[in-house]
Structures are given as C-alpha cells and as structure tokens.
Short mmCIF file of C-alpha atoms and ligand atoms in Angstrom, two decimals:
data_model
loop_
_atom_site.label_atom_id
_atom_site.label_comp_id
_atom_site.label_asym_id
_atom_site.label_seq_id
_atom_site.Cartn_x
_atom_site.Cartn_y
_atom_site.Cartn_z
CA MET A 85 27.01 -14.58 38.45
CA ALA A 86 24.21 -13.68 36.28
CA LYS A 87 21.50 -16.33 35.80
CA TYR A 88 21.44 -16.09 32.10
CA ASP A 89 23.89 -15.18 29.36
CA TYR A 90 21.84 -12.15 28.20
CA ASP A 91 19.19 -9.78 29.54
CA LEU A 92 17.42 -9.87 26.14
CA PHE A 93 17.65 -12.04 23.17
CA VAL A 94 16.07 -10.46 20.02
CA ILE A 95 15.28 -12.92 17.13
CA GLY A 96 15.08 -10.93 13.97
CA ALA A 97 17.04 -7.71 13.11
CA GLY A 98 14.11 -5.94 11.05
CA SER A 99 12.38 -2.75 11.85
CA GLY A 100 10.69 -3.85 15.25
CA GLY A 101 13.72 -6.11 16.42
CA VAL A 102 16.36 -3.43 15.80
CA ARG A 103 14.35 -0.70 17.63
CA ALA A 104 13.75 -2.80 20.70
CA ALA A 105 17.27 -3.97 20.99
CA ARG A 106 18.86 -0.53 20.66
CA VAL A 107 16.44 0.93 23.11
CA ALA A 108 17.11 -2.03 25.50
CA ALA A 109 20.76 -1.88 25.09
CA LEU A 110 20.97 1.99 25.62
CA SER A 111 19.28 1.41 29.04
CA GLY A 112 22.22 -0.94 30.00
CA ALA A 113 20.74 -4.23 29.14
CA LYS A 114 23.05 -6.84 27.65
CA VAL A 115 21.44 -7.58 24.35
CA LEU A 116 21.91 -10.28 21.49
CA VAL A 117 20.19 -9.85 18.37
CA ALA A 118 20.29 -12.93 15.74
CA GLU A 119 19.51 -12.37 12.11
CA GLU A 120 19.34 -15.07 9.61
CA HIS A 121 19.49 -12.76 6.37
CA ARG A 122 20.33 -9.10 6.32
CA VAL A 123 20.06 -6.65 8.98
CA GLY A 124 17.38 -4.16 8.20
CA GLY A 125 14.60 -6.90 7.46
CA THR A 126 11.80 -6.61 5.05
CA CYS A 127 11.54 -2.72 4.98
CA VAL A 128 15.23 -2.08 4.07
CA ILE A 129 15.96 -5.13 2.18
CA ARG A 130 12.95 -6.41 0.08
CA GLY A 131 10.16 -4.07 1.29
CA CYS A 132 9.53 -0.18 1.61
CA VAL A 133 12.86 1.17 0.65
CA PRO A 134 13.61 -0.58 -2.54
CA LYS A 135 10.09 -0.38 -3.54
CA LYS A 136 10.05 3.31 -3.07
CA LEU A 137 13.17 3.55 -5.17
CA MET A 138 11.35 1.62 -7.85
CA VAL A 139 8.50 3.87 -7.62
CA TYR A 140 10.80 6.93 -8.04
CA ALA A 141 12.37 5.31 -11.07
CA SER A 142 9.23 4.43 -12.63
CA GLU A 143 7.60 7.79 -12.10
CA PHE A 144 9.83 9.64 -14.52
CA ALA A 145 8.13 8.51 -17.67
CA HIS A 146 5.14 10.20 -16.64
CA SER A 147 7.13 13.25 -15.39
CA PHE A 148 8.76 13.46 -18.93
CA GLU A 149 5.26 13.41 -20.71
CA THR A 150 4.24 16.40 -18.22
CA ALA A 151 7.23 18.26 -18.91
CA LYS A 152 6.53 18.27 -22.65
CA GLY A 153 3.50 20.27 -22.01
CA PHE A 154 5.65 22.78 -20.05
CA GLY A 155 7.69 23.36 -23.31
CA TRP A 156 10.46 20.60 -22.67
CA THR A 157 11.73 18.50 -25.47
CA ILE A 158 12.84 15.19 -24.31
CA ASP A 159 14.36 13.13 -26.95
CA LYS A 160 14.93 9.40 -26.69
CA ALA A 161 14.57 8.93 -22.82
CA THR A 162 15.82 5.37 -21.97
CA PHE A 163 15.95 3.38 -19.01
CA ASP A 164 18.72 1.07 -17.78
CA TRP A 165 17.33 -1.58 -15.28
CA THR A 166 20.62 -3.03 -14.78
CA ALA A 167 22.14 0.38 -13.74
CA PHE A 168 19.13 1.05 -11.49
CA LEU A 169 19.55 -2.29 -9.83
CA ARG A 170 23.24 -1.72 -9.15
CA GLU A 171 22.57 1.71 -7.68
CA LYS A 172 19.48 0.34 -5.69
CA ASP A 173 21.69 -2.51 -4.11
CA LYS A 174 24.35 -0.11 -3.29
CA GLU A 175 21.86 2.20 -1.30
CA ILE A 176 20.21 -0.89 0.35
CA ALA A 177 23.90 -2.09 1.45
CA ARG A 178 24.32 1.31 2.81
CA LEU A 179 21.31 1.57 4.84
CA SER A 180 21.66 -2.01 6.21
CA GLY A 181 25.37 -1.02 7.30
CA ILE A 182 23.80 1.98 9.22
CA TYR A 183 21.37 -0.44 10.86
CA VAL A 184 24.32 -2.58 11.95
CA ARG A 185 26.34 0.39 13.26
CA ASN A 186 23.30 1.75 15.18
CA LEU A 187 22.97 -1.59 16.97
CA GLU A 188 26.69 -1.82 17.77
CA ASN A 189 26.80 2.00 18.98
CA ALA A 190 24.02 1.16 21.26
CA GLY A 191 26.00 -1.69 22.55
CA ALA A 192 23.89 -4.56 21.37
CA GLU A 193 25.71 -7.78 19.97
CA LEU A 194 24.68 -9.20 16.64
CA VAL A 195 24.90 -12.83 15.45
CA HIS A 196 24.11 -13.95 11.93
CA GLY A 197 22.21 -17.36 11.69
CA LYS A 198 18.77 -18.71 12.02
CA ALA A 199 17.63 -18.83 15.89
CA ARG A 200 15.33 -21.48 17.19
CA LEU A 201 13.83 -21.46 20.57
CA ILE A 202 14.97 -24.51 22.89
CA ASP A 203 12.78 -23.69 25.83
CA ALA A 204 11.37 -20.39 27.29
CA HIS A 205 14.88 -19.17 28.06
CA SER A 206 17.18 -20.76 25.68
CA VAL A 207 17.83 -20.15 21.92
CA GLU A 208 20.04 -22.03 19.52
CA VAL A 209 21.39 -19.97 16.84
CA GLU A 210 22.60 -21.95 13.68
CA GLY A 211 26.23 -22.42 13.60
CA HIS A 212 26.74 -20.53 16.94
CA GLY A 213 25.41 -22.82 19.56
CA ARG A 214 23.00 -22.14 22.39
CA VAL A 215 22.65 -19.15 24.56
CA THR A 216 20.19 -18.18 27.43
CA ALA A 217 18.30 -15.04 28.09
CA ASP A 218 16.06 -13.68 30.81
CA LYS A 219 13.67 -12.27 28.20
CA ILE A 220 13.15 -13.05 24.49
CA LEU A 221 11.69 -10.78 21.75
CA ILE A 222 10.38 -12.58 18.53
CA ALA A 223 10.56 -9.99 15.63
CA THR A 224 10.72 -12.30 12.57
CA GLY A 225 8.29 -10.45 10.44
CA GLY A 226 6.39 -12.01 7.68
CA ARG A 227 6.82 -13.48 4.09
CA PRO A 228 4.87 -13.66 0.93
CA TRP A 229 2.13 -16.35 0.83
CA MET A 230 2.12 -18.33 -2.49
CA PRO A 231 -0.69 -20.66 -3.60
CA LYS A 232 1.32 -23.89 -3.44
CA ALA A 233 -1.35 -26.02 -4.97
CA LEU A 234 -1.49 -23.98 -8.15
CA LYS A 235 -0.20 -25.76 -11.25
CA GLY A 236 2.85 -23.95 -12.42
CA VAL A 237 3.27 -21.85 -9.26
CA GLU A 238 6.92 -22.58 -9.48
CA HIS A 239 7.14 -20.33 -12.71
CA ALA A 240 5.73 -17.30 -10.67
CA ILE A 241 7.78 -14.85 -8.45
CA SER A 242 6.78 -12.94 -5.19
CA SER A 243 7.74 -9.44 -4.26
CA ASN A 244 11.12 -10.84 -2.99
CA GLU A 245 12.42 -11.68 -6.41
CA ALA A 246 10.94 -8.64 -8.15
CA PHE A 247 13.72 -6.74 -6.69
CA HIS A 248 16.33 -8.88 -8.44
CA LEU A 249 14.93 -9.65 -11.88
CA HIS A 250 17.92 -10.00 -14.10
CA GLU A 251 16.27 -8.01 -16.85
CA LEU A 252 13.05 -5.87 -17.11
CA PRO A 253 10.30 -7.90 -18.48
CA LYS A 254 8.42 -6.84 -21.63
CA ARG A 255 5.20 -8.21 -20.08
CA VAL A 256 3.99 -8.87 -16.52
CA VAL A 257 1.00 -10.29 -14.96
CA VAL A 258 0.78 -9.16 -11.29
CA ALA A 259 -1.90 -11.09 -9.31
CA GLY A 260 -3.24 -9.59 -6.13
CA GLY A 261 -5.36 -6.41 -5.25
CA GLY A 262 -3.56 -5.52 -2.14
CA TYR A 263 -1.20 -2.49 -1.82
CA ILE A 264 1.77 -4.46 -2.81
CA ALA A 265 0.14 -5.74 -6.03
CA VAL A 266 -1.12 -2.38 -6.98
CA GLU A 267 2.35 -0.64 -6.46
CA PHE A 268 4.24 -3.32 -8.51
CA ALA A 269 1.63 -3.06 -11.17
CA CYS A 270 2.24 0.64 -11.32
CA ILE A 271 6.08 0.25 -11.08
CA PHE A 272 6.19 -2.18 -14.01
CA ASN A 273 3.83 0.12 -16.19
CA GLY A 274 5.76 3.12 -15.39
CA LEU A 275 8.92 1.47 -16.61
CA GLY A 276 7.17 0.60 -19.82
CA VAL A 277 6.12 -3.00 -19.19
CA GLU A 278 2.97 -4.16 -20.70
CA THR A 279 1.08 -4.99 -17.31
CA HIS A 280 -1.88 -6.89 -16.23
CA LEU A 281 -3.17 -6.62 -12.84
CA VAL A 282 -5.62 -9.73 -11.98
CA HIS A 283 -7.39 -9.82 -8.86
CA ARG A 284 -10.10 -12.19 -7.63
CA GLY A 285 -12.28 -9.57 -5.90
CA ALA A 286 -14.74 -7.03 -7.37
CA ASN A 287 -12.21 -4.27 -6.72
CA ILE A 288 -8.73 -3.52 -5.56
CA LEU A 289 -7.53 -2.30 -2.32
CA ARG A 290 -9.93 -4.11 0.06
CA GLY A 291 -10.03 -2.32 3.36
CA PHE A 292 -9.70 1.24 1.97
CA ASP A 293 -12.49 3.63 1.28
CA ASP A 294 -14.60 2.49 -1.69
CA ASP A 295 -14.33 5.88 -3.68
CA ILE A 296 -10.53 5.44 -3.16
CA ARG A 297 -10.54 1.95 -4.52
CA THR A 298 -12.57 2.82 -7.58
CA HIS A 299 -10.64 6.10 -8.47
CA VAL A 300 -7.30 4.24 -8.22
CA ALA A 301 -8.43 1.49 -10.38
CA GLU A 302 -9.80 3.87 -12.86
CA GLU A 303 -6.64 5.89 -12.88
CA MET A 304 -4.25 2.89 -13.32
CA GLY A 305 -6.41 1.90 -16.28
CA ARG A 306 -6.22 5.31 -17.68
CA ARG A 307 -2.43 5.07 -17.42
CA GLY A 308 -2.51 1.69 -19.37
CA ILE A 309 -2.57 -1.03 -16.87
CA LYS A 310 -5.10 -3.65 -17.83
CA VAL A 311 -7.03 -4.35 -14.43
CA ILE A 312 -8.88 -7.41 -14.61
CA LEU A 313 -11.24 -8.19 -11.61
CA SER A 314 -13.25 -11.01 -10.17
CA THR A 315 -11.04 -13.79 -11.43
CA GLN A 316 -7.90 -15.57 -10.51
CA HIS A 317 -5.22 -17.97 -11.88
CA THR A 318 -6.10 -21.54 -12.64
CA SER A 319 -2.62 -22.58 -13.92
CA ILE A 320 0.56 -21.03 -15.10
CA GLU A 321 2.27 -22.87 -18.16
CA LYS A 322 5.85 -22.10 -19.39
CA THR A 323 6.19 -22.19 -23.06
CA ALA A 324 8.94 -21.10 -25.49
CA GLY A 325 7.36 -17.76 -25.65
CA GLY A 326 6.99 -17.02 -22.04
CA LEU A 327 4.32 -17.72 -19.36
CA ILE A 328 0.92 -18.42 -20.22
CA SER A 329 -1.40 -17.43 -17.11
CA ARG A 330 -4.93 -19.09 -17.32
CA PHE A 331 -7.82 -17.72 -15.20
CA ALA A 332 -11.19 -18.94 -13.88
CA ASN A 333 -12.97 -16.62 -16.21
CA GLU A 334 -11.49 -18.91 -19.02
CA HIS A 335 -9.20 -16.08 -20.46
CA HIS A 336 -5.54 -16.39 -20.50
CA CYS A 337 -2.69 -13.90 -21.18
CA GLU A 338 0.99 -14.43 -21.95
CA SER A 339 3.80 -12.43 -20.25
CA ASP A 340 7.48 -12.92 -19.43
CA VAL A 341 7.06 -12.75 -15.57
CA VAL A 342 4.12 -13.57 -13.36
CA MET A 343 4.20 -12.04 -9.83
CA PHE A 344 2.13 -13.05 -6.98
CA ALA A 345 1.23 -10.58 -4.25
CA LEU A 346 -1.61 -12.31 -2.66
CA GLY A 347 -0.96 -11.50 0.94
CA ARG A 348 1.81 -12.23 3.45
CA GLU A 349 2.05 -14.73 6.30
CA PRO A 350 3.73 -14.43 9.68
CA TYR A 351 7.09 -15.99 9.64
CA VAL A 352 7.15 -18.65 12.50
CA GLU A 353 8.55 -21.51 10.55
CA GLY A 354 11.36 -23.44 12.32
CA LEU A 355 11.19 -21.04 15.41
CA GLY A 356 10.45 -23.70 17.88
CA LEU A 357 7.48 -21.74 19.40
CA GLU A 358 5.85 -25.07 20.28
CA THR A 359 8.68 -26.20 22.40
CA ALA A 360 8.60 -23.02 24.38
CA GLY A 361 4.86 -23.01 24.63
CA VAL A 362 4.09 -19.62 22.58
CA LYS A 363 0.62 -19.60 21.26
CA LEU A 364 -0.45 -18.73 17.69
CA ASP A 365 -3.74 -17.42 16.60
CA ASP A 366 -5.99 -19.06 13.86
CA LYS A 367 -3.97 -17.16 11.19
CA GLY A 368 -0.74 -18.39 12.52
CA ALA A 369 0.42 -15.16 14.09
CA ILE A 370 1.82 -14.96 17.56
CA GLU A 371 -0.77 -13.99 20.05
CA VAL A 372 0.42 -10.97 22.19
CA ASP A 373 -1.31 -8.74 24.73
CA ASP A 374 -1.35 -4.99 24.63
CA TYR A 375 2.07 -4.85 25.81
CA SER A 376 3.35 -7.42 23.05
CA LYS A 377 3.67 -10.23 25.64
CA SER A 378 3.17 -13.71 24.26
CA SER A 379 1.34 -16.69 26.16
CA VAL A 380 4.81 -17.16 27.71
CA ASP A 381 5.68 -14.91 30.57
CA ASN A 382 9.41 -13.94 29.56
CA ILE A 383 8.59 -13.95 25.47
CA TRP A 384 7.30 -10.97 23.55
CA ALA A 385 6.54 -10.50 19.91
CA VAL A 386 6.37 -7.31 17.72
CA GLY A 387 5.92 -6.57 14.20
CA ASP A 388 4.42 -8.55 11.38
CA VAL A 389 4.83 -11.78 13.07
CA THR A 390 1.80 -10.56 15.36
CA ASN A 391 -0.25 -9.60 12.30
CA ARG A 392 -1.76 -6.51 13.95
CA VAL A 393 -1.07 -3.65 11.49
CA ASN A 394 1.75 -4.81 9.21
CA LEU A 395 3.59 -1.46 8.60
CA THR A 396 7.12 -0.48 9.44
CA PRO A 397 6.42 2.35 11.71
CA VAL A 398 4.16 0.05 13.61
CA ALA A 399 6.70 -2.53 14.21
CA ILE A 400 8.92 0.27 15.34
CA ARG A 401 6.67 1.75 17.78
CA GLU A 402 5.63 -1.85 19.12
CA GLY A 403 9.42 -2.65 19.51
CA HIS A 404 10.02 0.61 21.15
CA ALA A 405 7.02 0.24 23.46
CA PHE A 406 8.17 -3.10 24.47
CA ALA A 407 11.70 -1.97 25.46
CA ASP A 408 10.34 0.96 27.30
CA THR A 409 8.04 -1.25 29.37
CA GLU A 410 10.63 -3.74 30.07
CA PHE A 411 13.97 -1.90 30.50
CA ASN A 412 13.15 1.75 31.04
CA GLY A 413 10.49 1.34 33.62
CA ARG A 414 7.83 3.00 31.55
CA PRO A 415 5.04 0.75 30.91
CA THR A 416 3.75 1.63 27.34
CA SER A 417 1.33 -0.05 25.02
CA PHE A 418 1.16 1.13 21.32
CA ASP A 419 -2.02 2.63 20.34
CA HIS A 420 -2.95 1.02 16.97
CA ASP A 421 -6.06 3.32 16.48
CA THR A 422 -5.97 5.77 13.60
CA ILE A 423 -2.60 4.91 11.83
CA ALA A 424 -2.06 6.71 8.68
CA SER A 425 -0.72 4.92 5.62
CA ALA A 426 0.14 5.41 2.05
CA VAL A 427 -0.30 3.21 -1.10
CA PHE A 428 2.52 4.41 -3.50
CA SER A 429 0.39 3.69 -6.51
CA GLN A 430 0.62 6.02 -9.54
CA PRO A 431 -1.26 8.23 -8.58
CA PRO A 432 -0.60 7.59 -4.72
CA VAL A 433 -3.09 7.22 -1.90
CA GLY A 434 -2.91 8.63 1.47
CA THR A 435 -5.46 7.49 4.09
CA VAL A 436 -6.28 7.93 7.81
CA GLY A 437 -9.10 6.76 9.90
CA LEU A 438 -12.17 5.32 8.86
CA SER A 439 -13.54 4.51 5.30
CA GLU A 440 -17.07 5.81 4.74
CA ALA A 441 -18.52 2.28 4.96
CA ASP A 442 -16.58 1.52 8.27
CA ALA A 443 -17.80 5.05 9.69
CA ARG A 444 -21.51 4.45 8.89
CA HIS A 445 -21.20 0.98 10.47
CA LYS A 446 -19.83 2.58 13.54
CA TYR A 447 -21.59 5.91 14.00
CA GLY A 448 -24.63 5.41 11.81
CA LYS A 449 -24.92 8.99 10.47
CA VAL A 450 -22.03 10.64 8.71
CA ASP A 451 -21.44 13.66 6.71
CA ILE A 452 -19.35 13.14 3.39
CA TYR A 453 -17.40 15.75 1.84
CA LEU A 454 -15.80 14.90 -1.49
CA THR A 455 -13.98 16.48 -4.38
CA ARG A 456 -12.32 15.29 -7.70
CA PHE A 457 -10.43 17.78 -9.72
CA ARG A 458 -7.55 17.94 -12.12
CA PRO A 459 -4.31 19.14 -10.43
CA MET A 460 -2.90 22.41 -11.88
CA LYS A 461 0.46 20.86 -12.97
CA THR A 462 -0.67 17.88 -14.92
CA ALA A 463 -3.94 19.68 -16.22
CA PHE A 464 -1.65 22.33 -17.84
CA ALA A 465 0.21 19.58 -19.70
CA GLY A 466 -3.29 18.41 -21.04
CA ASP A 467 -3.43 15.28 -18.75
CA ASP A 468 -6.92 14.30 -17.52
CA GLU A 469 -5.80 12.64 -14.25
CA ARG A 470 -7.83 13.56 -11.31
CA CYS A 471 -7.31 13.96 -7.66
CA LEU A 472 -9.82 12.65 -5.12
CA MET A 473 -10.14 14.16 -1.44
CA LYS A 474 -12.50 13.01 0.69
CA LEU A 475 -13.55 13.66 4.37
CA VAL A 476 -15.71 11.30 6.48
CA VAL A 477 -17.28 13.23 9.51
CA GLU A 478 -19.21 11.68 12.36
CA GLU A 479 -22.69 13.62 12.02
CA LYS A 480 -23.34 14.07 15.90
CA THR A 481 -19.95 15.08 17.05
CA GLN A 482 -18.70 16.61 13.78
CA LYS A 483 -15.36 14.82 14.33
CA VAL A 484 -13.38 14.05 11.18
CA VAL A 485 -13.09 10.42 11.49
CA GLY A 486 -11.68 9.83 8.01
CA CYS A 487 -9.49 11.48 5.51
CA HIS A 488 -8.60 9.90 2.13
CA ILE A 489 -6.57 11.32 -0.65
CA VAL A 490 -5.68 10.08 -4.02
CA GLY A 491 -3.20 12.32 -5.96
CA PRO A 492 0.54 13.60 -6.04
CA ASP A 493 2.09 13.77 -2.84
CA SER A 494 -0.95 12.27 -0.89
CA GLY A 495 1.41 10.11 1.27
CA GLU A 496 3.22 13.52 2.41
CA MET A 497 -0.16 15.09 2.85
CA ILE A 498 -1.85 12.48 5.06
CA GLN A 499 1.03 12.46 7.49
CA MET A 500 0.16 15.99 8.38
CA ALA A 501 -3.63 15.48 8.30
CA ALA A 502 -3.13 12.37 10.58
CA ILE A 503 -2.08 14.62 13.50
CA ALA A 504 -5.35 16.41 13.57
CA VAL A 505 -7.55 13.18 12.83
CA LYS A 506 -5.57 11.53 15.74
CA MET A 507 -6.36 14.54 18.05
CA GLY A 508 -10.04 14.26 17.36
CA VAL A 509 -10.07 17.54 15.24
CA THR A 510 -13.77 18.50 14.37
CA LYS A 511 -14.99 19.73 10.86
CA PRO A 512 -15.31 23.34 12.14
CA GLN A 513 -11.89 23.31 13.50
CA TRP A 514 -10.62 21.81 10.26
CA ASP A 515 -12.50 24.51 8.30
CA SER A 516 -10.80 27.29 10.52
CA THR A 517 -7.61 26.39 9.08
CA CYS A 518 -6.41 28.86 6.36
CA ALA A 519 -5.52 27.32 2.84
CA VAL A 520 -1.90 27.32 1.81
CA HIS A 521 -2.16 28.77 -1.99
CA PRO A 522 -1.69 27.33 -4.62
CA THR A 523 -1.49 23.70 -3.36
CA LEU A 524 -3.50 20.73 -3.85
CA ALA A 525 -3.80 20.16 -0.18
CA GLU A 526 -5.74 23.59 0.12
CA GLU A 527 -8.76 21.64 -1.55
CA LEU A 528 -8.68 19.52 1.83
CA VAL A 529 -9.43 22.64 3.94
CA THR A 530 -11.88 24.36 1.51
CA LEU A 531 -14.36 21.54 1.36
CA ARG A 532 -17.71 23.23 2.42
CA GLU A 533 -20.25 21.47 0.55
CA LYS A 534 -21.86 18.19 1.89
CA TYR A 535 -21.45 15.41 -0.79
CA VAL A 536 -24.58 13.71 -2.16
CA GLN A 537 -23.75 10.64 -4.14
CA PRO A 538 -25.23 11.25 -7.54
CA GLY A 539 -28.64 9.32 -7.84
CA LEU A 540 -29.41 9.42 -4.17
CA GLY A 541 -30.92 12.87 -3.86
CA GLN A 542 -29.99 13.17 -0.15
CA ALA A 543 -27.06 12.14 1.95
CA ALA A 544 -27.25 8.38 2.59
C1 FAD B 1047 7.24 -5.12 -0.90
C2 FAD B 1047 6.85 -4.72 0.39
C3 FAD B 1047 6.60 -3.22 0.39
C4 FAD B 1047 6.35 -2.57 1.58
N1 FAD B 1047 6.11 -1.47 1.70
C5 FAD B 1047 5.82 -0.83 3.04
C6 FAD B 1047 5.61 0.53 2.97
O1 FAD B 1047 5.76 1.46 1.86
N2 FAD B 1047 5.35 1.16 4.17
C7 FAD B 1047 5.36 0.28 5.44
O2 FAD B 1047 5.26 1.02 6.54
N3 FAD B 1047 5.52 -0.91 5.32
C8 FAD B 1047 5.67 -1.50 4.08
N4 FAD B 1047 5.93 -2.83 4.00
C9 FAD B 1047 5.80 -3.69 5.27
C10 FAD B 1047 6.98 -3.61 6.16
O3 FAD B 1047 8.03 -3.82 5.63
C11 FAD B 1047 6.85 -4.46 7.30
O4 FAD B 1047 5.66 -4.19 8.04
C12 FAD B 1047 7.98 -4.43 8.33
O5 FAD B 1047 9.17 -4.75 7.71
C13 FAD B 1047 7.84 -5.35 9.61
O6 FAD B 1047 8.97 -5.32 10.38
P1 FAD B 1047 9.25 -6.54 11.45
O7 FAD B 1047 10.25 -6.12 12.26
O8 FAD B 1047 7.99 -7.11 11.91
O9 FAD B 1047 9.80 -7.72 10.31
P2 FAD B 1047 10.96 -7.71 9.33
O10 FAD B 1047 11.29 -6.33 8.88
O11 FAD B 1047 10.39 -8.62 8.21
O12 FAD B 1047 12.11 -8.29 10.03
C14 FAD B 1047 12.21 -9.56 10.38
C15 FAD B 1047 13.71 -10.10 10.24
O13 FAD B 1047 13.75 -11.28 11.07
C16 FAD B 1047 14.59 -12.12 10.30
N5 FAD B 1047 14.17 -13.62 10.78
C17 FAD B 1047 13.22 -14.13 10.64
N6 FAD B 1047 13.24 -15.34 11.16
C18 FAD B 1047 14.45 -15.49 11.79
C19 FAD B 1047 14.99 -16.46 12.73
N7 FAD B 1047 14.45 -17.71 12.91
N8 FAD B 1047 16.22 -16.21 13.03
C20 FAD B 1047 16.91 -14.98 12.83
N9 FAD B 1047 16.30 -14.06 12.11
C21 FAD B 1047 15.04 -14.30 11.62
C22 FAD B 1047 14.32 -12.00 8.97
O14 FAD B 1047 15.43 -12.25 8.11
C23 FAD B 1047 14.35 -10.31 8.86
O15 FAD B 1047 15.27 -9.62 8.68
C24 FAD B 1047 6.22 -3.64 2.89
C25 FAD B 1047 6.34 -4.88 2.93
C26 FAD B 1047 6.68 -5.38 1.47
C27 FAD B 1047 6.79 -7.04 1.39
#
C-alpha cells in the first residue's frame, strides 16, 4: 500500500502550480491540486490576460486619431465599458476552463478550497478534509500590498477590483510607479478617463533603464496623464462628489476611483508554513534553493510566493523545472538571468538585460547606442510621439548586455532580441544582421554611432 494518498500535492492552480501539476501527472505521478479561487491564478483571472485585453480596448482611441491622418473619418466613436467587461469575463472563463481541462487531461485531480499545511506531509483543504502527500509544492502567488495604516484606505481599490468596476470612472488617481500602476494609468487614460499617476519616487518604473523611465513618463504626459512624482497619499476622504486624495506635498485631487498599485506581497497567509517548518525570508517570501526546494526536504515553492522574478513565464518555467527534477529524472534549475519583459504602457516598453547604470556598475566601461525617432505611421498622422531604442554594450568584450525599447510592438521585438542577448551576442554580430525594411525594428540593427550624452562631450 502506498505510504501517502498522493505523490504530489500542489497548493495553487496558477501559472506555476498548473504547469508543475501537469508535467508531474504526465510522468505518471498521482497529483492533487487545490485552488481556493479560480483555476488560472493571477495571470488568467486578474493579471496579465484581462489587463492585456484592457490595454487593447484602450488603445483604439489613439488608433482612431492616427486613422484620421490617413484619411479616415470616424464619427462619434463611443466605448461601452459594460459590454467590454462582459466579453472580457467570457474570455477569462473560457481560458480558465482550458486550464481545468489541461489538468484533467494530464490526469491530475483538482479540489476547490483553501489548503493549509498540517505537517510536512499533510494538507487540509477547507471543506474537504485532510490528505497526505509525499511531495508538496506551494504555488500560491502574491497579492496587492495596501497601505493599511493610511487614513481612508478602505475607499481605495487594488488592481484586483479594477477589473470589475461597475462603471468606468470619469476621474481616477492611480498611486504607484511600478509597471502595474503605469499600465493601468495608460488604460484609464486611453478610455477617456481623466488620469493622475502619483508616485513617491523621483521617476516611474524603478529598476528599468533611466532613459526608458524618463521617456515613458514624458510620453504618458504627452498623451494627457498627469504624472505627479515625489509625493504620496496622506489620506483619502469620501465626499458627496467623489474621493479626495491628499498628498504629502500639500496638494489634493478629486476623483471617482483611487487605485493603489504600490507593490505585491507573497501570499502565505493561513498556509500553516510555520507548523511544517517552512522558512520565509525578510520580505515574507518562501526561501528556496536553485531547484525551488524550501527549508523542508519534501516541500518546494515556485512563482511569486518565492519573490524571485515575479512574471508568469518565470513561474511556469520554475514549475516545469521542479517537475522535471522530481518526476522526470532530469535535474533542472531555471536560469533567472537575462529575462526579457514588457510594460504594456502606451507606448509600450520591451527590455532585456542590464540597464546602463547596472552595466556601468558591473563592467565599469560600457558603450551606449541610442536613438529617438518618430515612427513612420504616427509621424505621417502628425503625431509627435517618439520611439526610443538603446543598446548597452560591455566595452571590453563588445557583448550586448542590455537592449531597451519604447515604442509600438516593443514587447514583440524584445522577445526576439532576447534570444541574441541571452546567447551572448556581440555588437559586431548584431551589426552583421541585415535590416528588415521598412520596420521600426530595423533601427535596432542600424545603430552605428556611439551615443554621447548631451553636455558630457565624451562617453561617460
Ligand atoms: C495586474 C497584473 C498584471 C500582470 N501582468 C503581467 C504581465 O503582463 N506579464 C507577466 O509575465 N506577468 C504579469 N503579472 C504577474 C503574473 O500574473 C504573476 O507573476 C504570475 O501569475 C505568478 O504565478 P504564480 O503561479 O506564482 O501565482 P498565481 O498565478 O497568483 O497563482 C496562485 C494561485 O494560488 C491560489 N491560492 C493561494 N493560496 C491558496 C491556498 N492556501 N489554497 C488554495 N489555493 C491558493 C490563488 O487563488 C491563485 O489562483 C501581472 C500581475 C498582475 C497583478
């Protein structure tokens, strides 16, 4: 008789948990997955997917303006928020259903309820009792961090609620400077909402290349978003007219919705980690080794709950690597170096590798190649919006260690550029690539002149 009820118990049916469960089940393991909300997790239910659909919805306003420059007449374009939400929710339900079927087809079992560790091999699922498992994978993701001590914080929403607003607000204040705050500010603005983005730092998108940060902030401003930096909320007051946000700089602003996107925290509440002896780091994330193993020998953790690189494809790869290691006899550790990512701001960002500042810190001397230009399509329509493309090259080896783009389709471009950067491409090899014409991307392979920052006189 088997010692445990299951070979693997997975807590959380999000990006990381579902991939690990499927791969393990396909290897022949007996797998049970517990999900307390909806299968698909943050990415499918309240993250990447619904957000991208909102980005698409909001981009049309700008496209209509561009179309006019090409001779189109567009009369009375209107947007129906309720109709959009209805279709969005249908699509999310469809995708969640696919995730469920994929689990079933792989042979994994699914149970709905909150799971809690009782000891290193036992898990209790609310409403379903206890089961035992040889191995346990924690893939519970993260959740929005809210400033609980702020006066009036109960009037603010997080990104979770932004996907279900009963009506489209006329005015919104988005607080935060990370990619989620920036993306939502652009979404609301594109949908015609008067939008303020308030961030306590001196610039948005901390961690990204400084030229990218400044360029995006400027372009957001040009599209009509009021970007207010170096201050933060001191209170939110509900009045008959809406919500009054007060800020540390003594200014205030009235809106219908205040959305906080101030960061996310690993979701470990109520998991019983202490009873099983699973250690957390100083940020509350589960500590794991290169193979995603926790401080307990038969318990692993992947995805946002480990706070390594909090992106869907990373959670998927970590989950896959875990399952390959433990169930397919192929020890695999996912390499977190040089992960490309996009910010679906308007215009969007694509980035891979090191920022100029990080490259200077790491290598000392770097060569910078940078261009700003008006894309053919929007320039034709009389739009002043500019693209930015930047390459960071280690001077000694001439390796391209960073590639950063702001402009249309930059998320698509960076996926391809990431292959070359990950392979260690040198600038001469990059330059030997013939351009595709006429495209925006060709500018990337025709960057020949080293960039000298205005005022410096020589490369810094
Ligand atoms: C607004 C927003 C936009 C984003 N956009 C992007 C993007 O464009 N690109 C990108 O790559 N990433 C994006 N992300 C990040 C991405 O969604 C996460 O990195 C990814 O979903 C993490 O996957 P995960 O498996 O770690 O956790 P999740 O997908 O969060 O899944 C965790 C699951 O565990 C369940 N759970 C938690 N605790 C328990 C419990 N005790 N018992 C049972 N079930 C439990 C949860 O309900 C959830 O379904 C975005 C995130 C947000 C919030």
